[in-house]
XYZ file of C-alpha atoms in Angstrom:
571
model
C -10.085 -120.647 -19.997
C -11.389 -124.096 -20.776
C -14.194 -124.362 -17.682
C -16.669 -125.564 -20.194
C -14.972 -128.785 -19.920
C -16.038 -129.310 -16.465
C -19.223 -126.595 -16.887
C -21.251 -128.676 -19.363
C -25.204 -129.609 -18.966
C -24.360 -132.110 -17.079
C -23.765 -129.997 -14.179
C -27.363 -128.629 -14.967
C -26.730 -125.348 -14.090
C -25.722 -122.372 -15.850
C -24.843 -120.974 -12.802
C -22.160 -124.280 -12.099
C -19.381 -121.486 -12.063
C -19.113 -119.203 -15.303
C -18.794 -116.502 -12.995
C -16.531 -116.395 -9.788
C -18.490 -114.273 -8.019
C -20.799 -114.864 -4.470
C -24.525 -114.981 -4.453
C -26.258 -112.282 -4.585
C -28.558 -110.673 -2.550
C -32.328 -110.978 -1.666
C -33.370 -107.674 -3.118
C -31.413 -108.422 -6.513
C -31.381 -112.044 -7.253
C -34.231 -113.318 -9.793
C -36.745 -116.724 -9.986
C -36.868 -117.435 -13.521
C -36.463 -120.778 -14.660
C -33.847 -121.234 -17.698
C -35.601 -122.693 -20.338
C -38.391 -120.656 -22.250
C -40.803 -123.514 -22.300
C -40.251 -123.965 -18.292
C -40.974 -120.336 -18.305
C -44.469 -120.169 -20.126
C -45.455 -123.117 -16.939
C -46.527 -122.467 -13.327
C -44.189 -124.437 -10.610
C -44.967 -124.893 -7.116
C -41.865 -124.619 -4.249
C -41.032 -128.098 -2.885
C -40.413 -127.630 1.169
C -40.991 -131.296 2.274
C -37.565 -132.367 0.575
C -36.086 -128.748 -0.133
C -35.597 -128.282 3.760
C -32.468 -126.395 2.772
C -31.534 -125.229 -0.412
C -29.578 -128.084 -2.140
C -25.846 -128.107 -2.298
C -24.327 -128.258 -6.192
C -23.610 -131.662 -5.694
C -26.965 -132.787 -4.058
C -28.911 -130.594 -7.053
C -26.910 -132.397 -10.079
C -27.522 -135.652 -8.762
C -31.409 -135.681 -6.698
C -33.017 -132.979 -9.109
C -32.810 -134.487 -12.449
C -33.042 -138.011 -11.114
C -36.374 -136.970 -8.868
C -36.862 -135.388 -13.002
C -36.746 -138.552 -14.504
C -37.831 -141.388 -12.196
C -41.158 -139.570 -11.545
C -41.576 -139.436 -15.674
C -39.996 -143.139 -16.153
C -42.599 -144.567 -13.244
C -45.574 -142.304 -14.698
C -45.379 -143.699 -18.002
C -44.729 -147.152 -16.976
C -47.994 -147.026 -14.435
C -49.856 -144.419 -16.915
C -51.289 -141.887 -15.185
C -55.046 -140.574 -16.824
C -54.131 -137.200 -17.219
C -51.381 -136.294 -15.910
C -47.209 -137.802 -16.673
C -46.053 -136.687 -13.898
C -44.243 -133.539 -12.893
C -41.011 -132.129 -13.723
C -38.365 -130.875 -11.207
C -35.676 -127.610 -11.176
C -33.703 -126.062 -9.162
C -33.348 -122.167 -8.868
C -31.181 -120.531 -6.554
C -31.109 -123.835 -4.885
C -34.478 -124.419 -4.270
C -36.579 -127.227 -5.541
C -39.615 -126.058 -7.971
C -42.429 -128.991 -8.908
C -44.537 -128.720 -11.988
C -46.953 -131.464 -13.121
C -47.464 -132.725 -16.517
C -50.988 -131.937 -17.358
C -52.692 -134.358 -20.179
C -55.871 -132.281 -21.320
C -56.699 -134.620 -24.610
C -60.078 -136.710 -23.323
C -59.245 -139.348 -25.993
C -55.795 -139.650 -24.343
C -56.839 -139.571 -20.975
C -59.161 -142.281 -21.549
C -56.870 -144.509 -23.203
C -54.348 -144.402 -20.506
C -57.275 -144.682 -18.104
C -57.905 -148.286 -19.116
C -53.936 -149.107 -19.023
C -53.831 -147.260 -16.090
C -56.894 -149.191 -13.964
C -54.840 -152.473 -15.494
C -51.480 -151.865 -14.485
C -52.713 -150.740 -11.061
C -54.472 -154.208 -10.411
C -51.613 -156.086 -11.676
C -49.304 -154.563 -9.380
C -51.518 -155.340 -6.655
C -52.099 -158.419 -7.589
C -48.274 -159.157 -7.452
C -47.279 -156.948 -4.528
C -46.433 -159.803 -2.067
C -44.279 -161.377 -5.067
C -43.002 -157.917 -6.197
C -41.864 -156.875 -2.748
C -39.765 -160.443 -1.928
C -37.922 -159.763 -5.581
C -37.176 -156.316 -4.262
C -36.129 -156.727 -1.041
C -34.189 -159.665 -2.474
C -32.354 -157.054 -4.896
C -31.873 -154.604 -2.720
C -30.519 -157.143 0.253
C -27.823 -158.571 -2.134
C -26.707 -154.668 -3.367
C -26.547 -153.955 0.455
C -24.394 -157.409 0.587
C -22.382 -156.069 -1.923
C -21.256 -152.712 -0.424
C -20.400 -154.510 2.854
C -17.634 -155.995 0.679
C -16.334 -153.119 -0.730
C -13.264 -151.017 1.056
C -13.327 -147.696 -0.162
C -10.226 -146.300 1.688
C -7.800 -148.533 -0.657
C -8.511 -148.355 -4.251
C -6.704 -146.221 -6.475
C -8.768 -142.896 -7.697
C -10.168 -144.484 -11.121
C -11.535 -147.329 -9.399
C -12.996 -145.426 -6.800
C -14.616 -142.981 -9.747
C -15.994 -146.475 -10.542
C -17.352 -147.039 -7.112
C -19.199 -143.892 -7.075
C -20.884 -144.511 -10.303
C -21.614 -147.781 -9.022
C -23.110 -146.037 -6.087
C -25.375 -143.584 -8.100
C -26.931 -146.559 -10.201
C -27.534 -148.482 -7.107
C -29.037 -145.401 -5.684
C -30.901 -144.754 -8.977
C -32.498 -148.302 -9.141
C -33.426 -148.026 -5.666
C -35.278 -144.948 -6.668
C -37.067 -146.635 -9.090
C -38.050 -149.429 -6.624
C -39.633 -147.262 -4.121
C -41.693 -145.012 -6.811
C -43.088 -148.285 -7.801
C -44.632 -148.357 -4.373
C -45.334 -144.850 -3.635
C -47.036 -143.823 -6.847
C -49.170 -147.015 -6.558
C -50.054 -146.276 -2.881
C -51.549 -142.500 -3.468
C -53.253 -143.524 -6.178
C -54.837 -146.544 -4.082
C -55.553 -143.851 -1.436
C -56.962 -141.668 -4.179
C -59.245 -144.644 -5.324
C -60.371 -145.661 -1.608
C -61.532 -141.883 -0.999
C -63.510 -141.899 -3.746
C -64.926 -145.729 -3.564
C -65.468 -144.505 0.004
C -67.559 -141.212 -0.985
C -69.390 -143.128 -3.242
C -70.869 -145.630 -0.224
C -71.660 -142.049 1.499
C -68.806 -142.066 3.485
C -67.718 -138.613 3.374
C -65.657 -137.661 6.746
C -61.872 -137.284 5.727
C -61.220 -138.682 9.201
C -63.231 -141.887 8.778
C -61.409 -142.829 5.686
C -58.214 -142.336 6.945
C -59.070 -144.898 9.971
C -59.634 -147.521 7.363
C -55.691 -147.865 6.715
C -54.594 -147.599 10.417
C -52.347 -150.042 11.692
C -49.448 -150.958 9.341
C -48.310 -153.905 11.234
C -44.939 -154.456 12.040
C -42.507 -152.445 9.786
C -38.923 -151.438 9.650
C -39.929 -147.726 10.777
C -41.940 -149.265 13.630
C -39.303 -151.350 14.590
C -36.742 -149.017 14.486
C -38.926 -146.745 17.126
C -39.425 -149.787 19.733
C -35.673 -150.502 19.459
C -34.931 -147.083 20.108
C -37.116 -147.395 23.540
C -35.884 -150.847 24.698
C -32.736 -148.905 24.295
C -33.664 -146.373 26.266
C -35.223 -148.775 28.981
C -31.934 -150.959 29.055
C -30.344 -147.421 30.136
C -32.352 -147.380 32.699
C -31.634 -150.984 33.688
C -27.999 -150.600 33.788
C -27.926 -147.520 36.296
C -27.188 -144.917 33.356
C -30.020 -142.887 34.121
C -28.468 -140.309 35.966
C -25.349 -140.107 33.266
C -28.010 -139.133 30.678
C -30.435 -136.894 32.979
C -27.346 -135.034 33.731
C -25.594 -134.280 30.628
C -25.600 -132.680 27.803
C -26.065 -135.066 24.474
C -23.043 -133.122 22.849
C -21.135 -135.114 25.538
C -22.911 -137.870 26.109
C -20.567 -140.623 24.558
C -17.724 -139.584 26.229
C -19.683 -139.584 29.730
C -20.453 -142.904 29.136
C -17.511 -144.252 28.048
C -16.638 -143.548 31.589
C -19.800 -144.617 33.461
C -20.022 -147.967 35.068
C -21.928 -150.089 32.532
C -21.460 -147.641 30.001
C -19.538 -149.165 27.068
C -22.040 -152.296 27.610
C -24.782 -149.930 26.531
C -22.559 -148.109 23.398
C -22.022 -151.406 22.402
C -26.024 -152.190 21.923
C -26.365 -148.658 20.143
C -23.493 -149.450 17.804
C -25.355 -152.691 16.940
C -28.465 -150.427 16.332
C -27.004 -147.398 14.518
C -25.580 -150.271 12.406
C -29.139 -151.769 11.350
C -30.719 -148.082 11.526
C -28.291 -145.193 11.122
C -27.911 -144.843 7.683
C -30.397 -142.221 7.572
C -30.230 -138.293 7.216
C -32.021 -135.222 8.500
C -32.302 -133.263 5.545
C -34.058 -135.361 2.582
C -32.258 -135.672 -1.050
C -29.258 -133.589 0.916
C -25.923 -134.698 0.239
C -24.327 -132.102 2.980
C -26.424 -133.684 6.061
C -24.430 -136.099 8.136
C -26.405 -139.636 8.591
C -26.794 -141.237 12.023
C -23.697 -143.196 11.808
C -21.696 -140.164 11.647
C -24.092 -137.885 14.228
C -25.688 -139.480 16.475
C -25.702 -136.630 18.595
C -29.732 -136.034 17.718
C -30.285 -139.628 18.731
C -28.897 -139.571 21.722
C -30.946 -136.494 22.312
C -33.745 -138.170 21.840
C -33.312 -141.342 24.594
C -32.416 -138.762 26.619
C -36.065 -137.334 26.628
C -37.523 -140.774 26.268
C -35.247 -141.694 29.513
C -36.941 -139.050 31.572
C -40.203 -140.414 30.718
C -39.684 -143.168 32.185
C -37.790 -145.580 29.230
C -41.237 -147.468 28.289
C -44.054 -146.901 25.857
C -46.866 -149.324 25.269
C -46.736 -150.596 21.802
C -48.610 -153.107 22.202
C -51.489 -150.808 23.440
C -50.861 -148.012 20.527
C -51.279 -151.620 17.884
C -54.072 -152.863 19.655
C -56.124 -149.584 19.781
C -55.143 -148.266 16.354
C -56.721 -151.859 15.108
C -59.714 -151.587 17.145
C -60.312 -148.632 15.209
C -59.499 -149.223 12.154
C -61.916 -152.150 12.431
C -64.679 -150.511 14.054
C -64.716 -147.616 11.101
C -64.641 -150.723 8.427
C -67.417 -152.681 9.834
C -69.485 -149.098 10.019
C -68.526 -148.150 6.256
C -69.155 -151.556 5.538
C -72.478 -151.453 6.829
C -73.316 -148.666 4.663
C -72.526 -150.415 1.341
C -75.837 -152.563 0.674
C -74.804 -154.364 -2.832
C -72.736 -157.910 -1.661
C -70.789 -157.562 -4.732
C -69.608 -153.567 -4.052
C -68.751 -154.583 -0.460
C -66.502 -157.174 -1.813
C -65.210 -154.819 -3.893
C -64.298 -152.260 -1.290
C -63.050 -154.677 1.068
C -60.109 -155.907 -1.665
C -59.540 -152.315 -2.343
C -58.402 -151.902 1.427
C -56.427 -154.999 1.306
C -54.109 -153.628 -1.678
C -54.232 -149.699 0.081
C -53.120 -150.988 3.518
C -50.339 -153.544 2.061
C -49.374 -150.710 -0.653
C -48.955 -148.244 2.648
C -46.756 -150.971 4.517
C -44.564 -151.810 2.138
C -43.948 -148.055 1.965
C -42.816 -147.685 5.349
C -40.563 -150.527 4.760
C -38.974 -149.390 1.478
C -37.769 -146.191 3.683
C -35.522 -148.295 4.946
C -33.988 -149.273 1.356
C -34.566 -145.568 0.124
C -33.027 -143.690 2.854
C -29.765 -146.484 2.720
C -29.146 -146.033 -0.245
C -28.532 -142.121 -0.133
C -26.136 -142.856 2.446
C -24.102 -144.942 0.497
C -23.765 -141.971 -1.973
C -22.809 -140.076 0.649
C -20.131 -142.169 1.960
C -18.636 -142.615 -1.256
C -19.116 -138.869 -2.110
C -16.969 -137.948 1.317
C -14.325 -140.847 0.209
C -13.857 -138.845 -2.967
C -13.943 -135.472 -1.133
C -10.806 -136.970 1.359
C -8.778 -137.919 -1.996
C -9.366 -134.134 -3.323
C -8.432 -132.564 -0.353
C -5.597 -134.577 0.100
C -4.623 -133.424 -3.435
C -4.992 -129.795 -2.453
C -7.733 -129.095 -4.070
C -10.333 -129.039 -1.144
C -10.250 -127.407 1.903
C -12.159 -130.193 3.474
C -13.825 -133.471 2.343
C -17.095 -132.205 3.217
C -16.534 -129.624 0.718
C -17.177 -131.787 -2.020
C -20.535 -131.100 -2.079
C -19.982 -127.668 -3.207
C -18.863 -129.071 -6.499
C -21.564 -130.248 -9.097
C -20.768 -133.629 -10.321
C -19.667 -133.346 -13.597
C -17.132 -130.797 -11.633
C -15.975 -133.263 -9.110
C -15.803 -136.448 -11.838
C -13.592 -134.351 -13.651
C -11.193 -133.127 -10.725
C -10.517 -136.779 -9.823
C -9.713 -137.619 -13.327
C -7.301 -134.847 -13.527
C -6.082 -135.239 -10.091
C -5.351 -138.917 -11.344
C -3.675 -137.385 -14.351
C -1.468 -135.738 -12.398
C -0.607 -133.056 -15.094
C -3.643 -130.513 -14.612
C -3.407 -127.544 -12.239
C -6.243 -128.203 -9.773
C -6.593 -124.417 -8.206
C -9.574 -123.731 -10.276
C -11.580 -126.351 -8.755
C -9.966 -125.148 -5.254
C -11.975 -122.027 -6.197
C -14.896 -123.021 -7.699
C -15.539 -124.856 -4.367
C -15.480 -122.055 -2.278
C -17.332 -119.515 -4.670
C -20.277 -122.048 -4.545
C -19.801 -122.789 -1.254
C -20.339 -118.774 -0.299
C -22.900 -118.881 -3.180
C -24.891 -121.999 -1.204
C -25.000 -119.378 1.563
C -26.246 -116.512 0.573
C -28.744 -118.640 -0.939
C -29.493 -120.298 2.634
C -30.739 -116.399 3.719
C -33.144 -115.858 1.136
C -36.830 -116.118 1.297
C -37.637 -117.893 -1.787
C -41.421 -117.597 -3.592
C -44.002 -119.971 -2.681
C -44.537 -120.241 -6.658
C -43.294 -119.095 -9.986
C -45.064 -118.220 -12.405
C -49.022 -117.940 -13.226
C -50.054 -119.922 -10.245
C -53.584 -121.050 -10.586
C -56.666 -119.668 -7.862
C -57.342 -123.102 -7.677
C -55.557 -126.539 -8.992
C -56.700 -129.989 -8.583
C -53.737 -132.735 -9.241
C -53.924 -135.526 -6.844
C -50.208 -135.089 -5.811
C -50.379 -131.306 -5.274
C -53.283 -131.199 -3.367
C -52.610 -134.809 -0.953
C -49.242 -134.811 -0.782
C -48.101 -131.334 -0.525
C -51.215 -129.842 0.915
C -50.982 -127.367 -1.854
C -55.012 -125.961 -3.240
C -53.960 -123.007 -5.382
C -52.733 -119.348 -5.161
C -55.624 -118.421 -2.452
C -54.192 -120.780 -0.299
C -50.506 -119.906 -0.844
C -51.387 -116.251 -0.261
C -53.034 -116.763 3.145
C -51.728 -115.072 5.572
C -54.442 -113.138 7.636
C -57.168 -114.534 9.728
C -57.047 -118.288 10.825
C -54.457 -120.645 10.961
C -55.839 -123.119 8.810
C -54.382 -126.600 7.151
C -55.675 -130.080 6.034
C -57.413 -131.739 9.350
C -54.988 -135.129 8.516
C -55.308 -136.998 11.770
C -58.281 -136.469 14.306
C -58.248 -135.216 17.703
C -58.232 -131.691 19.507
C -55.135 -130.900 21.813
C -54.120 -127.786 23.880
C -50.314 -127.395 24.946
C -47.014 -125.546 24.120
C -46.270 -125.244 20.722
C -42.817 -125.727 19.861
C -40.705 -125.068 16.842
C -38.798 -127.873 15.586
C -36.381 -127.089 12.792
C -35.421 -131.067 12.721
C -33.797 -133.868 15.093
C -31.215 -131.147 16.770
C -34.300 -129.696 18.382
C -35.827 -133.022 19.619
C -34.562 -133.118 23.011
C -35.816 -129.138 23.655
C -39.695 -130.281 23.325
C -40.979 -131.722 25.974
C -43.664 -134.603 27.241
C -47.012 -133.493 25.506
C -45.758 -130.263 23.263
C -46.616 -129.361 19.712
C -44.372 -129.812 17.346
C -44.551 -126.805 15.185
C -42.395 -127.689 11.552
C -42.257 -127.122 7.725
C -42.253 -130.727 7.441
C -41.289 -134.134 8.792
C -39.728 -136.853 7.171
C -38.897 -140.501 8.525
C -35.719 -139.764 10.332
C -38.301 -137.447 12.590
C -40.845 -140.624 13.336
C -39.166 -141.073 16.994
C -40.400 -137.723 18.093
C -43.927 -138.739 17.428
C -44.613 -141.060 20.370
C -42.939 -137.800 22.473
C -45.414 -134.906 21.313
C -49.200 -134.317 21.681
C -50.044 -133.197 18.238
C -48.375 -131.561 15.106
C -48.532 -128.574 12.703
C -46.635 -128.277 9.629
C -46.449 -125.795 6.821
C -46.618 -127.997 3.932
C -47.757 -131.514 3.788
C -51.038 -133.206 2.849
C -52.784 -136.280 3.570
C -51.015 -138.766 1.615
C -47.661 -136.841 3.132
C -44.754 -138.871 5.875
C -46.215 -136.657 8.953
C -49.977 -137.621 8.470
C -49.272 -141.349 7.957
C -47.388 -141.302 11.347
C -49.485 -139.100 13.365
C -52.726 -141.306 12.716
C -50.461 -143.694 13.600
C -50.008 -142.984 16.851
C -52.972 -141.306 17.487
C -51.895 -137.669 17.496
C -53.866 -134.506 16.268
C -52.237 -133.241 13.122
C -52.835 -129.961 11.023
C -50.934 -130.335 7.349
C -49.988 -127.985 4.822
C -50.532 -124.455 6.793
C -48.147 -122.679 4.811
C -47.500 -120.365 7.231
C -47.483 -122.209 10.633
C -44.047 -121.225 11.694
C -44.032 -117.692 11.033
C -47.297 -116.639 12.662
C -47.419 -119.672 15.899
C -44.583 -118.519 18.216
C -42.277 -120.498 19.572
C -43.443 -121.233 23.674
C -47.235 -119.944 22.808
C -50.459 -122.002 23.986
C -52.916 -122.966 20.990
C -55.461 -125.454 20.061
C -55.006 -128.092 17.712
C -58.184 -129.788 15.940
C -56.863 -131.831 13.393
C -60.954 -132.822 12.586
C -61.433 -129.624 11.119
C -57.687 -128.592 10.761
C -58.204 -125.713 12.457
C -55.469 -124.276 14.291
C -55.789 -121.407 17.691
C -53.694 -119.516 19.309
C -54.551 -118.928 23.098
């Protein structure tokens, strides 16, 4: 009696734990949304950030704020015809359904705001991005500061809110570069169709070479260390041994704790990152860094070196070489000069993208780490069976249970047990097969985040399934080799020199694997999306948004990539 107390919307789930009882089966469980209006709408399955089906506490927290920092930073920018899209959870999978404005009067009213508040940003980005950076420095400042381990339980209730609203504001930070950046990719595809430039791969050329980021620096520090390894005699200690024990091998190897030290010092800068995206249950770098160590393993056997300077030089060369040709094509002075500041703002929109990662990803560690603070108090108080169990509680669930556990007067067994029900209920949902789409999913849909960021075209695409393997050619180039399935970091050390990576989807704690592989193929993902960015990068064939990649390319099998004509063989 009483659960509503700790069952409200908040939670956002009517499934938060009215009933005690484990998730049920494939063959009975249903994919209806709650509300009626959500019903009468089509949505589209997430799987670049839904890798896993989100934990209770990782769906009340990213779900509605995804919800309503996509609506707060589409109204602020004003998008033509679209606000957005909206974002729910069933069964603990992430559905996506945009916001569709259909009135022309409308859409041309927030066409001219729109076109405005576009050039203003980039106008201001260089300003914008030194306030940002400036904000987000002095929050990262702050949380240096702070010692979670000795507050008392209401002041570390105030920490985590503390946490969510710095998480939440970094949120809003980064959509103010994102959103601005597809829709300046959006605008230089069709800027570049109208000059008669019409080859997907020749516009993406004109945005190679981002410079020198965080994510590029964090990939050359991770092969100087891997080089230094090499210096000081460890290669053998890595060659030999298996990355589970890797640390403790080299606590013991001559020169070993020398080299620990430098990956402390980097796992300090860099390892506040995750696996999973928007997953509260994935363990960050810091904690893991089993998967890294995996990785300079592999990058030790080849030899601890790769040419960055090369990769920057050539990726300009041709990013150059494809303006001056496009460039050539555009007759009118005034429409050249036009074109020319449009690339400007698209490249410096795309860089400052790969920097705010850095801020993005942070921050979701932070809730983490206060999250697993919170979970240690609980369990200490008997009412978790571990600390990492707190994420089988939905917030509203676990604010409540450290109240009363500061209260000292409640009986905290129900929240023992809600824990584990939705812990068992998390997986059973982790074995289902969830729809590629509820609802009345159009034939054919064209919304510029669907289609380029996703990879997603419409039902006939969805329901492919015979015939070719067939995606979005992202990144140029034809490659044959070993495909290999990659389910995420844990399976970076089994791929070797020149495979395939074979995915659902990438995100940027998988960019080190990229100057490892020969070319890439994932199920969902479009051109605007993190694994098409970083393969034309560096150069490497990719194939986006095949839907069905995993299932039907087996593991160890020899195909063809052509990521011109995103055509994928099998051999």
């Amino acid at each position: 009696a009483g659960w509503s107390v700790v069952e409200g919307a908040a939670d956002r789930s009517k499934n938060a734990g009215a009933s005690l009882k484990p998730a049920a089966t494939q063959t009975d469980i249903t994919w209806e949304l709650e509300r009626p209006e959500d019903r009468a709408r089509w949505w589209i399955r997430d799987q670049l950030y839904t890798v896993v089906p989100r934990t209770p506490l990782s769906d009340s927290i990213f779900t509605p704020q995804w919800d309503e920092a996509v609506i707060c930073i589409g109204d602020v920018l004003k998008f033509p015809d679209s606000r957005g899209f909206n974002a729910r959870t069933v069964n603990g999978y992430t559905f996506l359904s945009p916001m569709k404005i259909t009135d022309p009067a409308v859409i041309e009213e927030r066409l001219k705001q729109f076109v405005a508040n576009v050039q203003a940003l980039s106008s201001t980005i260089d300003d914008d991005l030194g306030r940002y950076h400036a904000e987000q420095n002095a929050e990262m400042e702050y949380w240096r500061g702070v010692s979670l381990s000795t507050p008392n339980l209401m002041t570390l209730l105030e920490h985590w809110r503390r946490a969510l609203g710095t998480m939440d504001r970094f949120w809003k930070l980064h959509f103010l570069i994102v959103f601005p950046r597809h829709v300046l990719a959006m605008m230089l595809d069709h800027a570049a169709h109208d000059a008669g430039i019409t080859d997907a791969q020749e516009i993406a050329k004109l945005t190679l070479s981002h410079g020198m980021t965080r994510q590029l620096q964090l990939d050359m520090e991770l092969w100087q260390l891997a080089g230094r390894a090499i210096d000081l005699g460890l290669k053998g200690t890595f060659l030999g041994t298996a990355e589970e024990d890797l640390e403790n091998k080299l606590r013991e190897a001559a020169n070993g704790p020398v080299w620990l030290d430098e990956f402390a010092r980097f796992l300090e800068e860099f390892g506040a990152r995750t696996v999973i995206p928007d997953e509260l249950s994935d363990r960050t770098w810091q904690e893991n860094p089993v998967p890294v160590l995996g990785t300079l393993r592999a990058y030790i056997a080849q030899g601890g070196k790769y040419d960055f300077d090369r990769l920057a030089r050539d990726t300009a060369a041709e990013r150059e070489k494809t303006i001056k040709l496009a460039l050539a094509k555009i007759k009118d002075a005034a429409e050249r000069e036009k074109f020319c500041d449009m690339l400007i703002r698209a490249r410096k929109f795309q860089q400052a993208m790969e920097d705010d990662n850095y801020y993005f990803l942070w921050s979701h560690a932070l809730v983490r780490k206060v999250a697993l603070e919170i979970g240690r108090r609980l369990r200490a108080g008997g009412v978790l069976d571990s600390e990492e169990h707190v994420v089988f509680l939905y917030r509203g669930q676990m604010e409540r249970a450290l109240v009363d556990l500061a209260s000292g007067v409640y009986d905290l067994g129900p929240y023992a047990a809600l824990s584990r029900v939705q812990k068992s209920r998390w997986e059973g949902w982790c074995q289902l097969q969830p729809p590629s789409y509820i609802g009345d999913f159009p034939d054919e849909i064209e919304d510029v985040m669907v289609n380029h960021f996703w990879g997603i075209r419409g039902r006939r695409h969805l329901e492919q399934m015979e015939g070719e393997i067939s995606g979005l050619g992202a990144s140029a180039g034809r490659v044959e080799g070993i495909a290999r399935h990659v389910r995420g970091p844990q399976d970076f050390a089994k791929i070797e020199p020149g495979e395939i990576m074979i995915c659902g989807s990438t995100s940027p704690a998988w960019t080190p694997i990229f100057t490892k592989i020969a070319a890439v193929v994932t199920d969902q993902g479009g051109t605007l999306s993190h694994a098409a960015v970083v393969a034309r990068e560096y150069g490497l064939p990719a194939v986006l948004g095949t839907l069905h990649g995993t299932k039907r390319i087996r593991d160890g099998s020899r195909i063809r990539v052509d990521g011109t004509t995103g055509k994928v063989e099998i051999l």
